[in-house]
CSV table of N, CA and C in Angstrom, one decimal:
chain,number,residue,atom,x,y,z
A,75,MET,N,81.6,111.0,94.5
A,75,MET,CA,82.0,110.7,95.8
A,75,MET,C,82.7,111.7,96.8
A,76,LEU,N,83.9,112.0,96.4
A,76,LEU,CA,85.0,112.5,96.7
A,76,LEU,C,83.7,114.3,97.4
A,77,ALA,N,83.8,114.6,95.9
A,77,ALA,CA,83.5,116.1,96.5
A,77,ALA,C,82.0,115.9,96.7
A,78,LYS,N,81.6,114.9,96.2
A,78,LYS,CA,80.0,115.5,98.1
A,78,LYS,C,80.2,115.2,99.0
A,79,LEU,N,81.4,115.2,99.3
A,79,LEU,CA,82.0,114.2,101.2
A,79,LEU,C,82.5,115.2,102.1
A,80,ILE,N,83.5,116.0,101.4
A,80,ILE,CA,84.3,117.0,101.5
A,80,ILE,C,82.6,118.3,101.6
A,81,LYS,N,82.4,118.4,100.7
A,81,LYS,CA,81.1,119.3,101.1
A,81,LYS,C,80.6,118.8,102.0
A,82,SER,N,79.9,118.0,102.1
A,82,SER,CA,79.2,118.4,103.4
A,82,SER,C,79.3,118.2,104.9
A,83,HIS,N,80.5,117.3,105.0
A,83,HIS,CA,81.7,118.0,106.0
A,83,HIS,C,82.3,119.4,105.8
A,84,ARG,N,82.3,119.8,105.7
A,84,ARG,CA,82.6,121.3,105.5
A,84,ARG,C,81.0,121.9,105.7
A,85,GLU,N,79.6,121.7,105.3
A,85,GLU,CA,78.4,122.3,105.8
A,85,GLU,C,77.9,122.3,106.4
A,86,LYS,N,78.8,120.4,107.9
A,86,LYS,CA,78.3,120.5,108.8
A,86,LYS,C,79.4,121.3,110.5
A,87,MET,N,80.5,121.3,109.1
A,87,MET,CA,81.2,122.6,110.1
A,87,MET,C,80.8,124.7,109.8
A,88,SER,N,79.9,124.3,109.1
A,88,SER,CA,79.6,125.9,109.1
A,88,SER,C,80.8,127.0,108.7
A,89,LEU,N,81.3,125.5,107.4
A,89,LEU,CA,83.0,126.6,106.7
A,89,LEU,C,82.2,127.0,106.4
A,90,THR,N,82.8,128.4,105.5
A,90,THR,CA,82.7,128.4,102.9
A,90,THR,C,83.7,127.7,102.9
A,91,GLN,N,83.3,127.9,101.3
A,91,GLN,CA,84.7,127.5,101.1
A,91,GLN,C,86.1,128.1,101.3
A,92,GLU,N,86.1,129.3,101.1
A,92,GLU,CA,87.2,130.4,101.5
A,92,GLU,C,87.7,130.1,103.1
A,93,GLY,N,86.8,129.8,104.2
A,93,GLY,CA,87.3,128.9,105.1
A,93,GLY,C,88.2,128.3,104.9
A,94,LEU,N,86.6,126.8,104.5
A,94,LEU,CA,87.8,125.3,103.8
A,94,LEU,C,89.1,125.8,103.4
A,95,ALA,N,88.8,127.1,102.4
A,95,ALA,CA,90.3,126.9,102.0
A,95,ALA,C,91.4,127.6,102.5
A,96,LEU,N,91.8,129.0,103.0
A,96,LEU,CA,91.7,129.4,104.6
A,96,LEU,C,92.2,128.3,106.0
A,97,ALA,N,91.9,127.4,106.1
A,97,ALA,CA,92.5,125.9,106.4
A,97,ALA,C,93.4,124.8,106.6
A,98,ALA,N,93.1,125.1,105.0
A,98,ALA,CA,93.8,124.4,105.1
A,98,ALA,C,94.9,124.6,103.1
A,99,LYS,N,94.6,126.1,103.4
A,99,LYS,CA,96.1,126.8,102.8
A,99,LYS,C,96.3,126.2,101.5
A,100,THR,N,94.4,126.6,101.2
A,100,THR,CA,94.8,126.3,99.7
A,100,THR,C,93.7,127.8,99.6
A,101,THR,N,93.3,127.8,97.5
A,101,THR,CA,92.3,129.4,97.0
A,101,THR,C,90.9,128.3,98.1
A,102,GLN,N,90.2,129.5,98.0
A,102,GLN,CA,88.6,129.2,97.4
A,102,GLN,C,88.4,128.2,95.6
A,103,ALA,N,89.5,129.1,94.7
A,103,ALA,CA,88.5,129.2,94.1
A,103,ALA,C,89.2,127.0,93.2
A,104,THR,N,90.3,126.8,94.3
A,104,THR,CA,90.2,125.0,93.4
A,104,THR,C,89.4,124.5,95.7
A,105,ILE,N,88.8,124.4,96.6
A,105,ILE,CA,87.8,123.8,96.8
A,105,ILE,C,86.7,123.6,96.5
A,106,SER,N,86.0,125.2,95.0
A,106,SER,CA,84.8,124.9,95.2
A,106,SER,C,84.7,124.1,93.3
A,107,ARG,N,87.1,124.4,92.2
A,107,ARG,CA,86.4,123.2,91.9
A,107,ARG,C,86.3,121.5,92.4
A,108,ILE,N,87.2,121.4,93.6
A,108,ILE,CA,87.4,120.1,94.0
A,108,ILE,C,85.5,120.8,94.3
A,109,GLU,N,85.3,120.5,94.5
A,109,GLU,CA,83.3,120.2,96.0
A,109,GLU,C,83.2,120.2,93.8
A,110,ALA,N,82.9,120.4,92.6
A,110,ALA,CA,82.4,120.5,92.0
A,110,ALA,C,82.3,119.2,91.1
A,111,GLY,N,83.0,118.9,91.2
A,111,GLY,CA,83.9,117.7,91.0
A,111,GLY,C,84.8,116.8,90.0
A,112,GLU,N,85.2,119.2,89.2
A,112,GLU,CA,86.3,119.5,87.9
A,112,GLU,C,87.5,119.1,88.1
A,113,GLN,N,88.6,119.2,90.3
A,113,GLN,CA,89.2,119.1,89.8
A,113,GLN,C,89.7,117.7,90.4
A,114,VAL,N,90.3,116.3,90.9
A,114,VAL,CA,90.7,116.1,91.5
A,114,VAL,C,91.6,116.5,92.4
A,115,PRO,N,92.1,117.0,93.7
A,115,PRO,CA,93.4,117.0,94.6
A,115,PRO,C,94.3,116.8,94.6
A,116,SER,N,95.1,117.0,94.4
A,116,SER,CA,96.7,116.6,95.1
A,116,SER,C,97.0,116.2,95.9
A,117,THR,N,97.7,114.6,96.7
A,117,THR,CA,97.6,113.9,97.3
A,117,THR,C,97.8,115.1,99.2
A,118,THR,N,98.7,116.1,98.8
A,118,THR,CA,99.4,116.6,100.4
A,118,THR,C,97.7,117.9,99.9
A,119,THR,N,97.1,118.4,98.8
A,119,THR,CA,95.6,118.9,99.2
A,119,THR,C,94.8,118.1,100.4
A,120,LEU,N,94.6,117.2,99.2
A,120,LEU,CA,93.8,116.4,100.2
A,120,LEU,C,93.6,115.7,101.4
A,121,PHE,N,95.4,116.0,102.7
A,121,PHE,CA,95.7,115.7,103.2
A,121,PHE,C,94.9,117.1,104.0
A,122,LYS,N,95.3,118.2,103.8
A,122,LYS,CA,95.3,119.3,104.2
A,122,LYS,C,93.7,119.3,104.3
A,123,ILE,N,92.7,119.3,103.3
A,123,ILE,CA,91.5,119.1,103.8
A,123,ILE,C,91.2,118.6,104.9
A,124,ALA,N,91.8,116.8,105.4
A,124,ALA,CA,91.3,115.9,105.4
A,124,ALA,C,91.0,116.7,107.5
A,125,GLU,N,92.2,117.4,107.1
A,125,GLU,CA,92.2,117.9,108.8
A,125,GLU,C,91.4,119.4,108.7
A,126,ALA,N,91.4,120.3,108.4
A,126,ALA,CA,90.4,121.5,107.8
A,126,ALA,C,89.3,120.5,108.8
A,127,LEU,N,88.9,120.0,108.5
A,127,LEU,CA,88.0,118.8,108.1
A,127,LEU,C,87.6,117.9,109.7
A,128,ARG,N,88.9,117.5,110.2
A,128,ARG,CA,88.6,116.9,110.9
A,128,ARG,C,88.3,115.4,110.5
A,129,LEU,N,89.1,115.0,110.0
A,129,LEU,CA,88.6,114.0,109.6
A,129,LEU,C,89.7,113.1,109.1
A,130,GLU,N,90.0,111.4,109.5
A,130,GLU,CA,90.8,110.7,109.2
A,130,GLU,C,91.7,110.6,107.4
A,131,PRO,N,92.3,111.1,106.7
A,131,PRO,CA,93.0,111.4,105.1
A,131,PRO,C,92.1,110.1,104.9
A,132,SER,N,92.7,108.7,105.2
A,132,SER,CA,91.4,107.2,104.7
A,132,SER,C,90.5,107.6,104.3
A,133,TYR,N,89.6,108.3,104.9
A,133,TYR,CA,88.1,108.3,104.5
A,133,TYR,C,88.1,108.7,102.8
A,134,LEU,N,88.8,110.2,102.9
A,134,LEU,CA,88.3,111.0,102.2
A,134,LEU,C,89.7,110.2,101.0
A,135,LEU,N,90.3,108.9,100.7
A,135,LEU,CA,91.1,108.9,100.3
A,135,LEU,C,90.8,107.9,99.3
A,136,ASP,N,90.0,106.7,100.6
A,136,ASP,CA,89.0,106.2,100.3
A,136,ASP,C,87.8,106.9,98.9
A,137,ALA,N,87.4,107.8,99.2
A,137,ALA,CA,86.1,108.8,98.1
A,137,ALA,C,86.8,108.5,97.1
A,138,ALA,N,88.3,108.0,97.2
A,138,ALA,CA,89.5,109.2,95.7
A,138,ALA,C,89.1,108.6,95.0
A,139,ILE,N,89.8,107.3,95.4
A,139,ILE,CA,90.2,105.8,95.0
A,139,ILE,C,88.8,105.5,93.8
A,140,LYS,N,87.7,105.4,94.7
A,140,LYS,CA,86.3,105.1,94.4
A,140,LYS,C,86.1,106.2,93.3
A,141,ASP,N,86.5,107.0,93.1
A,141,ASP,CA,85.6,107.8,92.1
A,141,ASP,C,86.9,107.6,90.8
A,142,SER,N,88.1,107.5,91.8
A,142,SER,CA,88.9,106.8,90.2
A,142,SER,C,88.6,106.1,89.6
A,143,LYS,N,88.6,104.4,90.7
A,143,LYS,CA,88.2,103.7,89.8
A,143,LYS,C,86.4,103.6,88.7
A,144,ASN,N,85.6,104.8,89.3
A,144,ASN,CA,84.7,104.8,89.0
A,144,ASN,C,84.6,105.4,86.9
A,145,ARG,N,85.3,106.0,87.3
A,145,ARG,CA,86.3,106.7,86.1
A,145,ARG,C,87.2,106.1,85.6
A,146,GLY,N,87.1,104.8,85.2
A,146,GLY,CA,88.7,104.0,84.8
A,146,GLY,C,89.6,104.2,84.6
A,147,ASP,N,90.3,104.9,86.0
A,147,ASP,CA,91.3,105.5,86.2
A,147,ASP,C,92.4,104.1,85.7
A,148,PHE,N,91.7,103.3,86.4
A,148,PHE,CA,92.5,102.1,86.9
A,148,PHE,C,92.4,101.0,86.6
A,149,ASP,N,93.5,100.0,86.6
A,149,ASP,CA,92.9,98.5,85.7
A,149,ASP,C,92.7,97.9,85.7
A,150,GLU,N,91.7,96.5,85.6
A,150,GLU,CA,91.2,95.7,86.9
A,150,GLU,C,92.4,95.0,87.4
A,151,TRP,N,93.2,94.1,88.1
A,151,TRP,CA,94.3,93.3,87.7
A,151,TRP,C,93.7,91.5,87.8
């Protein structure tokens, strides 16, 4: 879910992966891995991506949490 959200918003803004990487102060390879679902971004990177995409960080954090729950990273309380 997070990967699709980032890619979708990046494309809506007509940004390349390299353009998003520059705006978020990371590498194109990192953006590529995040969009492919191969890497979970750090909180810092997630906030920088949110800022670059003009999104509320909580929007991306919610998606990241849902992804983690779906992977079983969290135990049920």
